[in-house]
mmCIF file of C-alpha atoms in Angstrom:
data_model
loop_
_atom_site.group_PDB
_atom_site.id
_atom_site.type_symbol
_atom_site.label_atom_id
_atom_site.label_comp_id
_atom_site.label_asym_id
_atom_site.label_seq_id
_atom_site.Cartn_x
_atom_site.Cartn_y
_atom_site.Cartn_z
ATOM 1 C CA UNK A 1 64.801 -79.522 117.180
ATOM 2 C CA UNK A 2 67.587 -82.150 117.016
ATOM 3 C CA UNK A 3 65.933 -83.834 114.036
ATOM 4 C CA UNK A 4 68.932 -85.919 112.995
ATOM 5 C CA UNK A 5 69.233 -87.385 116.506
ATOM 6 C CA UNK A 6 65.480 -88.058 116.612
ATOM 7 C CA UNK A 7 65.808 -89.873 113.279
ATOM 8 C CA UNK A 8 68.468 -92.120 114.813
ATOM 9 C CA UNK A 9 66.074 -92.963 117.652
ATOM 10 C CA UNK A 10 63.274 -93.658 115.164
ATOM 11 C CA UNK A 11 65.526 -96.077 113.304
ATOM 12 C CA UNK A 12 66.557 -97.756 116.534
ATOM 13 C CA UNK A 13 62.952 -98.332 117.623
ATOM 14 C CA UNK A 14 61.614 -99.143 114.166
ATOM 15 C CA UNK A 15 59.145 -96.256 113.940
ATOM 16 C CA UNK A 16 58.619 -93.426 111.483
ATOM 17 C CA UNK A 17 59.549 -89.785 112.083
ATOM 18 C CA UNK A 18 57.635 -86.896 110.515
ATOM 19 C CA UNK A 19 59.275 -83.464 110.119
ATOM 20 C CA UNK A 20 56.720 -80.656 110.315
ATOM 21 C CA UNK A 21 58.038 -77.703 108.290
ATOM 22 C CA UNK A 22 54.584 -76.264 107.547
ATOM 23 C CA UNK A 23 55.016 -72.914 109.252
ATOM 24 C CA UNK A 24 58.703 -72.252 108.720
ATOM 25 C CA UNK A 25 59.693 -74.335 105.703
ATOM 26 C CA UNK A 26 60.201 -71.455 103.298
ATOM 27 C CA UNK A 27 62.275 -69.670 105.952
ATOM 28 C CA UNK A 28 64.151 -72.663 107.319
ATOM 29 C CA UNK A 29 65.222 -73.848 103.869
ATOM 30 C CA UNK A 30 67.017 -70.555 103.270
ATOM 31 C CA UNK A 31 68.652 -70.244 106.683
ATOM 32 C CA UNK A 32 72.387 -69.645 106.103
ATOM 33 C CA UNK A 33 73.532 -71.860 109.008
ATOM 34 C CA UNK A 34 71.117 -74.804 109.068
ATOM 35 C CA UNK A 35 71.158 -78.082 107.135
ATOM 36 C CA UNK A 36 67.691 -78.966 105.830
ATOM 37 C CA UNK A 37 68.077 -82.140 103.765
ATOM 38 C CA UNK A 38 65.966 -84.025 106.306
ATOM 39 C CA UNK A 39 64.620 -86.677 103.964
ATOM 40 C CA UNK A 40 68.151 -87.925 103.330
ATOM 41 C CA UNK A 41 68.716 -88.652 107.026
ATOM 42 C CA UNK A 42 68.098 -92.146 108.387
ATOM 43 C CA UNK A 43 64.808 -92.551 110.214
ATOM 44 C CA UNK A 44 63.048 -89.536 108.641
ATOM 45 C CA UNK A 45 60.039 -90.879 106.781
ATOM 46 C CA UNK A 46 57.917 -87.828 105.885
ATOM 47 C CA UNK A 47 57.993 -84.042 105.654
ATOM 48 C CA UNK A 48 55.346 -81.341 105.261
ATOM 49 C CA UNK A 49 55.521 -77.722 104.152
ATOM 50 C CA UNK A 50 52.774 -75.157 103.557
ATOM 51 C CA UNK A 51 53.148 -73.228 100.329
ATOM 52 C CA UNK A 52 50.305 -70.938 101.416
ATOM 53 C CA UNK A 53 52.342 -69.555 104.318
ATOM 54 C CA UNK A 54 55.780 -68.113 103.593
ATOM 55 C CA UNK A 55 55.615 -69.548 100.084
ATOM 56 C CA UNK A 56 53.174 -66.698 99.376
ATOM 57 C CA UNK A 57 50.710 -68.959 97.555
ATOM 58 C CA UNK A 58 46.969 -68.456 98.149
ATOM 59 C CA UNK A 59 45.387 -70.333 101.031
ATOM 60 C CA UNK A 60 44.539 -73.948 100.282
ATOM 61 C CA UNK A 61 47.789 -75.504 99.105
ATOM 62 C CA UNK A 62 50.312 -77.597 100.981
ATOM 63 C CA UNK A 63 52.874 -80.322 100.374
ATOM 64 C CA UNK A 64 53.306 -83.664 102.128
ATOM 65 C CA UNK A 65 56.234 -85.855 101.101
ATOM 66 C CA UNK A 66 56.251 -89.437 102.348
ATOM 67 C CA UNK A 67 58.835 -92.195 101.971
ATOM 68 C CA UNK A 68 57.954 -95.850 101.701
ATOM 69 C CA UNK A 69 58.983 -97.904 104.675
ATOM 70 C CA UNK A 70 60.675 -101.291 104.232
ATOM 71 C CA UNK A 71 58.135 -103.590 102.642
ATOM 72 C CA UNK A 72 56.642 -100.831 100.510
ATOM 73 C CA UNK A 73 53.945 -99.720 102.959
ATOM 74 C CA UNK A 74 52.153 -96.532 101.820
ATOM 75 C CA UNK A 75 52.642 -94.032 104.663
ATOM 76 C CA UNK A 76 49.931 -91.702 103.334
ATOM 77 C CA UNK A 77 47.379 -94.143 104.743
ATOM 78 C CA UNK A 78 48.579 -93.281 108.244
ATOM 79 C CA UNK A 79 48.971 -89.538 107.726
ATOM 80 C CA UNK A 80 45.360 -88.745 108.635
ATOM 81 C CA UNK A 81 44.855 -88.137 112.346
ATOM 82 C CA UNK A 82 43.492 -85.784 114.995
ATOM 83 C CA UNK A 83 45.095 -84.291 118.105
ATOM 84 C CA UNK A 84 42.396 -82.891 120.413
ATOM 85 C CA UNK A 85 45.067 -81.957 122.996
ATOM 86 C CA UNK A 86 47.280 -79.826 120.678
ATOM 87 C CA UNK A 87 48.553 -76.621 122.299
ATOM 88 C CA UNK A 88 46.881 -74.408 119.691
ATOM 89 C CA UNK A 89 43.462 -76.066 119.798
ATOM 90 C CA UNK A 90 41.798 -79.116 118.280
ATOM 91 C CA UNK A 91 43.934 -80.168 115.315
ATOM 92 C CA UNK A 92 42.872 -82.563 112.581
ATOM 93 C CA UNK A 93 44.044 -83.313 109.071
ATOM 94 C CA UNK A 94 40.539 -84.043 107.808
ATOM 95 C CA UNK A 95 39.330 -82.318 104.672
ATOM 96 C CA UNK A 96 35.952 -82.079 102.958
ATOM 97 C CA UNK A 97 35.347 -85.166 100.874
ATOM 98 C CA UNK A 98 34.652 -84.898 97.159
ATOM 99 C CA UNK A 99 36.302 -83.524 94.035
ATOM 100 C CA UNK A 100 39.229 -81.154 94.538
ATOM 101 C CA UNK A 101 40.207 -78.328 92.210
ATOM 102 C CA UNK A 102 43.743 -78.156 90.839
ATOM 103 C CA UNK A 103 43.663 -74.349 91.197
ATOM 104 C CA UNK A 104 45.463 -74.205 94.611
ATOM 105 C CA UNK A 105 48.333 -76.299 93.239
ATOM 106 C CA UNK A 106 48.534 -74.151 90.099
ATOM 107 C CA UNK A 107 48.579 -70.864 92.005
ATOM 108 C CA UNK A 108 51.244 -72.250 94.357
ATOM 109 C CA UNK A 109 53.379 -73.166 91.355
ATOM 110 C CA UNK A 110 52.944 -69.694 89.845
ATOM 111 C CA UNK A 111 53.857 -68.033 93.154
ATOM 112 C CA UNK A 112 57.077 -70.041 93.463
ATOM 113 C CA UNK A 113 58.067 -69.414 89.856
ATOM 114 C CA UNK A 114 57.496 -65.661 90.143
ATOM 115 C CA UNK A 115 59.281 -65.204 93.497
ATOM 116 C CA UNK A 116 62.110 -67.645 92.879
ATOM 117 C CA UNK A 117 64.854 -68.862 95.194
ATOM 118 C CA UNK A 118 66.475 -65.431 95.426
ATOM 119 C CA UNK A 119 63.183 -63.841 96.458
ATOM 120 C CA UNK A 120 62.533 -66.425 99.172
ATOM 121 C CA UNK A 121 66.116 -66.161 100.394
ATOM 122 C CA UNK A 122 65.862 -62.383 100.784
ATOM 123 C CA UNK A 123 62.513 -62.622 102.564
ATOM 124 C CA UNK A 124 63.763 -65.379 104.889
ATOM 125 C CA UNK A 125 66.761 -63.298 105.933
ATOM 126 C CA UNK A 126 64.589 -60.318 106.837
ATOM 127 C CA UNK A 127 62.107 -62.521 108.728
ATOM 128 C CA UNK A 128 64.857 -64.129 110.811
ATOM 129 C CA UNK A 129 66.342 -60.713 111.609
ATOM 130 C CA UNK A 130 62.926 -59.341 112.602
ATOM 131 C CA UNK A 131 62.227 -62.346 114.858
ATOM 132 C CA UNK A 132 65.459 -61.702 116.731
ATOM 133 C CA UNK A 133 64.518 -58.042 117.052
ATOM 134 C CA UNK A 134 61.084 -58.931 118.449
ATOM 135 C CA UNK A 135 62.781 -61.248 120.965
ATOM 136 C CA UNK A 136 65.035 -58.395 122.078
ATOM 137 C CA UNK A 137 61.985 -56.161 122.519
ATOM 138 C CA UNK A 138 60.316 -58.772 124.742
ATOM 139 C CA UNK A 139 63.455 -59.133 126.871
ATOM 140 C CA UNK A 140 63.679 -55.385 127.382
ATOM 141 C CA UNK A 141 60.140 -55.041 128.766
ATOM 142 C CA UNK A 142 59.982 -55.867 132.497
ATOM 143 C CA UNK A 143 57.022 -58.160 133.037
ATOM 144 C CA UNK A 144 57.367 -60.166 129.809
ATOM 145 C CA UNK A 145 59.242 -63.471 129.736
ATOM 146 C CA UNK A 146 60.789 -64.834 126.533
ATOM 147 C CA UNK A 147 60.317 -68.598 126.126
ATOM 148 C CA UNK A 148 63.505 -69.400 124.229
ATOM 149 C CA UNK A 149 65.581 -67.594 121.620
ATOM 150 C CA UNK A 150 63.931 -67.778 118.154
ATOM 151 C CA UNK A 151 65.805 -69.523 115.336
ATOM 152 C CA UNK A 152 63.337 -68.694 112.580
ATOM 153 C CA UNK A 153 60.041 -66.838 112.442
ATOM 154 C CA UNK A 154 58.169 -67.480 115.706
ATOM 155 C CA UNK A 155 58.700 -65.690 119.028
ATOM 156 C CA UNK A 156 57.055 -67.279 122.084
ATOM 157 C CA UNK A 157 56.655 -65.427 125.384
ATOM 158 C CA UNK A 158 54.315 -64.854 128.309
ATOM 159 C CA UNK A 159 53.421 -62.347 130.984
ATOM 160 C CA UNK A 160 55.907 -63.112 133.740
ATOM 161 C CA UNK A 161 54.476 -64.965 136.753
ATOM 162 C CA UNK A 162 56.647 -62.684 138.891
ATOM 163 C CA UNK A 163 54.114 -59.902 138.335
ATOM 164 C CA UNK A 164 51.657 -61.901 140.415
ATOM 165 C CA UNK A 165 48.762 -61.394 138.007
ATOM 166 C CA UNK A 166 45.817 -63.806 137.890
ATOM 167 C CA UNK A 167 45.661 -66.768 135.496
ATOM 168 C CA UNK A 168 45.038 -65.815 131.888
ATOM 169 C CA UNK A 169 47.126 -62.631 131.923
ATOM 170 C CA UNK A 170 48.967 -63.623 128.744
ATOM 171 C CA UNK A 171 45.669 -64.163 126.914
ATOM 172 C CA UNK A 172 44.439 -60.753 128.006
ATOM 173 C CA UNK A 173 47.745 -59.354 126.765
ATOM 174 C CA UNK A 174 47.023 -60.970 123.369
ATOM 175 C CA UNK A 175 43.610 -59.287 123.279
ATOM 176 C CA UNK A 176 45.182 -55.915 124.047
ATOM 177 C CA UNK A 177 47.790 -56.444 121.324
ATOM 178 C CA UNK A 178 45.043 -57.353 118.858
ATOM 179 C CA UNK A 179 43.299 -54.067 119.639
ATOM 180 C CA UNK A 180 46.571 -52.376 118.688
ATOM 181 C CA UNK A 181 46.963 -54.220 115.378
ATOM 182 C CA UNK A 182 49.138 -57.212 116.300
ATOM 183 C CA UNK A 183 47.586 -60.688 116.323
ATOM 184 C CA UNK A 184 49.189 -63.187 118.717
ATOM 185 C CA UNK A 185 48.343 -66.887 118.931
ATOM 186 C CA UNK A 186 47.550 -68.572 122.229
ATOM 187 C CA UNK A 187 49.529 -71.477 123.673
ATOM 188 C CA UNK A 188 48.734 -73.683 126.612
ATOM 189 C CA UNK A 189 50.250 -72.664 129.906
ATOM 190 C CA UNK A 190 49.152 -69.017 129.755
ATOM 191 C CA UNK A 191 51.568 -68.149 126.943
ATOM 192 C CA UNK A 192 51.433 -66.708 123.424
ATOM 193 C CA UNK A 193 53.530 -66.584 120.304
ATOM 194 C CA UNK A 194 53.922 -64.148 117.436
ATOM 195 C CA UNK A 195 54.698 -65.263 113.879
ATOM 196 C CA UNK A 196 56.711 -62.896 111.669
ATOM 197 C CA UNK A 197 55.611 -62.903 108.030
ATOM 198 C CA UNK A 198 56.705 -61.325 104.775
ATOM 199 C CA UNK A 199 53.899 -58.800 105.129
ATOM 200 C CA UNK A 200 55.182 -57.805 108.573
ATOM 201 C CA UNK A 201 58.744 -57.100 107.422
ATOM 202 C CA UNK A 202 57.535 -54.837 104.610
ATOM 203 C CA UNK A 203 55.732 -52.531 107.038
ATOM 204 C CA UNK A 204 58.033 -49.586 107.730
ATOM 205 C CA UNK A 205 58.342 -48.714 111.406
ATOM 206 C CA UNK A 206 56.472 -51.855 112.487
ATOM 207 C CA UNK A 207 59.103 -52.937 115.037
ATOM 208 C CA UNK A 208 58.859 -49.629 116.868
ATOM 209 C CA UNK A 209 55.063 -49.869 116.870
ATOM 210 C CA UNK A 210 55.241 -53.441 118.178
ATOM 211 C CA UNK A 211 57.443 -52.331 121.067
ATOM 212 C CA UNK A 212 55.083 -49.494 121.957
ATOM 213 C CA UNK A 213 52.017 -51.751 121.677
ATOM 214 C CA UNK A 214 53.602 -54.407 123.898
ATOM 215 C CA UNK A 215 54.396 -51.870 126.621
ATOM 216 C CA UNK A 216 50.903 -50.354 126.466
ATOM 217 C CA UNK A 217 49.241 -53.785 126.437
ATOM 218 C CA UNK A 218 51.137 -54.942 129.502
ATOM 219 C CA UNK A 219 50.180 -51.800 131.382
ATOM 220 C CA UNK A 220 46.545 -52.319 130.367
ATOM 221 C CA UNK A 221 46.639 -55.922 131.656
ATOM 222 C CA UNK A 222 48.076 -54.822 134.990
ATOM 223 C CA UNK A 223 45.439 -52.115 135.347
ATOM 224 C CA UNK A 224 42.591 -54.520 134.541
ATOM 225 C CA UNK A 225 43.999 -57.122 136.926
ATOM 226 C CA UNK A 226 43.995 -54.575 139.753
ATOM 227 C CA UNK A 227 40.431 -53.461 139.015
ATOM 228 C CA UNK A 228 39.089 -57.010 138.872
ATOM 229 C CA UNK A 229 40.954 -58.044 142.007
ATOM 230 C CA UNK A 230 39.323 -55.228 143.973
ATOM 231 C CA UNK A 231 35.896 -56.451 142.816
ATOM 232 C CA UNK A 232 36.734 -60.103 143.461
ATOM 233 C CA UNK A 233 36.404 -61.005 139.784
ATOM 234 C CA UNK A 234 38.561 -62.841 137.234
ATOM 235 C CA UNK A 235 39.447 -62.314 133.595
ATOM 236 C CA UNK A 236 36.449 -63.134 131.384
ATOM 237 C CA UNK A 237 34.665 -62.142 128.166
ATOM 238 C CA UNK A 238 36.807 -61.346 125.144
ATOM 239 C CA UNK A 239 39.914 -61.332 127.300
ATOM 240 C CA UNK A 240 39.257 -64.933 128.198
ATOM 241 C CA UNK A 241 38.381 -66.256 124.738
ATOM 242 C CA UNK A 242 41.483 -68.411 124.628
ATOM 243 C CA UNK A 243 40.709 -69.754 128.079
ATOM 244 C CA UNK A 244 37.302 -70.736 126.742
ATOM 245 C CA UNK A 245 38.991 -72.590 123.878
ATOM 246 C CA UNK A 246 41.130 -74.427 126.400
ATOM 247 C CA UNK A 247 37.960 -75.371 128.262
ATOM 248 C CA UNK A 248 36.575 -76.809 125.036
ATOM 249 C CA UNK A 249 39.602 -79.023 124.679
ATOM 250 C CA UNK A 250 39.733 -80.015 128.329
ATOM 251 C CA UNK A 251 36.132 -79.657 129.541
ATOM 252 C CA UNK A 252 35.570 -79.685 133.289
ATOM 253 C CA UNK A 253 32.163 -80.480 134.719
ATOM 254 C CA UNK A 254 32.635 -78.275 137.766
ATOM 255 C CA UNK A 255 33.029 -75.137 135.648
ATOM 256 C CA UNK A 256 30.370 -75.752 132.975
ATOM 257 C CA UNK A 257 26.714 -76.668 132.666
ATOM 258 C CA UNK A 258 25.844 -80.125 131.389
ATOM 259 C CA UNK A 259 24.878 -78.908 127.904
ATOM 260 C CA UNK A 260 28.132 -77.004 127.400
ATOM 261 C CA UNK A 261 30.165 -79.833 128.882
ATOM 262 C CA UNK A 262 28.697 -82.391 126.454
ATOM 263 C CA UNK A 263 29.082 -80.008 123.503
ATOM 264 C CA UNK A 264 32.738 -79.366 124.307
ATOM 265 C CA UNK A 265 33.460 -83.049 124.820
ATOM 266 C CA UNK A 266 31.939 -83.957 121.466
ATOM 267 C CA UNK A 267 33.750 -81.166 119.635
ATOM 268 C CA UNK A 268 37.083 -81.736 121.296
ATOM 269 C CA UNK A 269 37.386 -85.493 120.891
ATOM 270 C CA UNK A 270 34.584 -87.469 119.267
ATOM 271 C CA UNK A 271 33.916 -84.813 116.632
ATOM 272 C CA UNK A 272 37.508 -84.628 115.479
ATOM 273 C CA UNK A 273 37.870 -88.395 115.404
ATOM 274 C CA UNK A 274 34.646 -88.789 113.421
ATOM 275 C CA UNK A 275 35.874 -86.267 110.861
ATOM 276 C CA UNK A 276 39.080 -88.218 110.429
ATOM 277 C CA UNK A 277 37.142 -91.469 109.980
ATOM 278 C CA UNK A 278 34.942 -89.842 107.353
ATOM 279 C CA UNK A 279 37.998 -88.668 105.449
ATOM 280 C CA UNK A 280 39.564 -92.109 105.495
ATOM 281 C CA UNK A 281 36.430 -93.785 104.209
ATOM 282 C CA UNK A 282 35.702 -91.229 101.486
ATOM 283 C CA UNK A 283 39.209 -90.492 100.188
ATOM 284 C CA UNK A 284 41.564 -93.326 101.070
ATOM 285 C CA UNK A 285 38.977 -96.096 100.519
ATOM 286 C CA UNK A 286 40.574 -98.379 103.117
ATOM 287 C CA UNK A 287 38.650 -101.520 102.166
ATOM 288 C CA UNK A 288 40.651 -101.739 98.970
ATOM 289 C CA UNK A 289 43.420 -102.921 101.283
ATOM 290 C CA UNK A 290 41.312 -105.894 102.330
ATOM 291 C CA UNK A 291 40.588 -104.397 105.750
ATOM 292 C CA UNK A 292 36.818 -104.656 105.344
ATOM 293 C CA UNK A 293 36.136 -107.679 103.144
ATOM 294 C CA UNK A 294 32.511 -108.487 102.633
ATOM 295 C CA UNK A 295 31.251 -104.903 102.782
#
């Protein structure tokens, strides 16, 4: 993304700009051609990075760096939110209230000290190279459509609409790939993406197996599409699990019973917002700011 240009716009309009480096931070920061000193650029007010991803720390640790805006306002107060419409599902920054162990932070520190900058740099280089290789595999398979050249560690693609398959073909493709040992993540718009990790690059022969699995999965999707079309049916069951998630985020009365419709609505919007409110009240204690005098 053109982050420096976005920062200029943020400055012009007097708003903050958050840089989300959670998934690719430990790869991006060691990219030989990219500048990553985002927090030094005008308009950039916060940055996040997950140490539990390519930092190789155990699950449960992450880093959020915030800058104080003019006037000294604490931006962490505004960093808690929910996005029911996110492409990957309902997203919220809420966390269970109560005491938190320092163990995740300690294990993250130990991981970074043991791997070191040289270790992360070597891993990042191999991940970037593998992502480009995966992209080339996708482009070579007729019936798959690459959704942009990858710069880092994520390759997004879909089953090409030119095949004329029914809606949800890409999600069925993901199910077939999962059966063959490769887990893809669903995106809105009948698309998927694959994230390359340090574990992936250490698996000898994995690129060849990915190529074979992708070809087999696409053939399986086409075969299933033909069988269902003859019977007048659509993709459903496990193959449609991501479609069901999309229905939970965007419930439609005409396709669901009343009970399921209400459940999905509560989970997708009200539930996420309530969780965020609970977090704010329990952790950030907003009334210390004078927002709820008299309580």
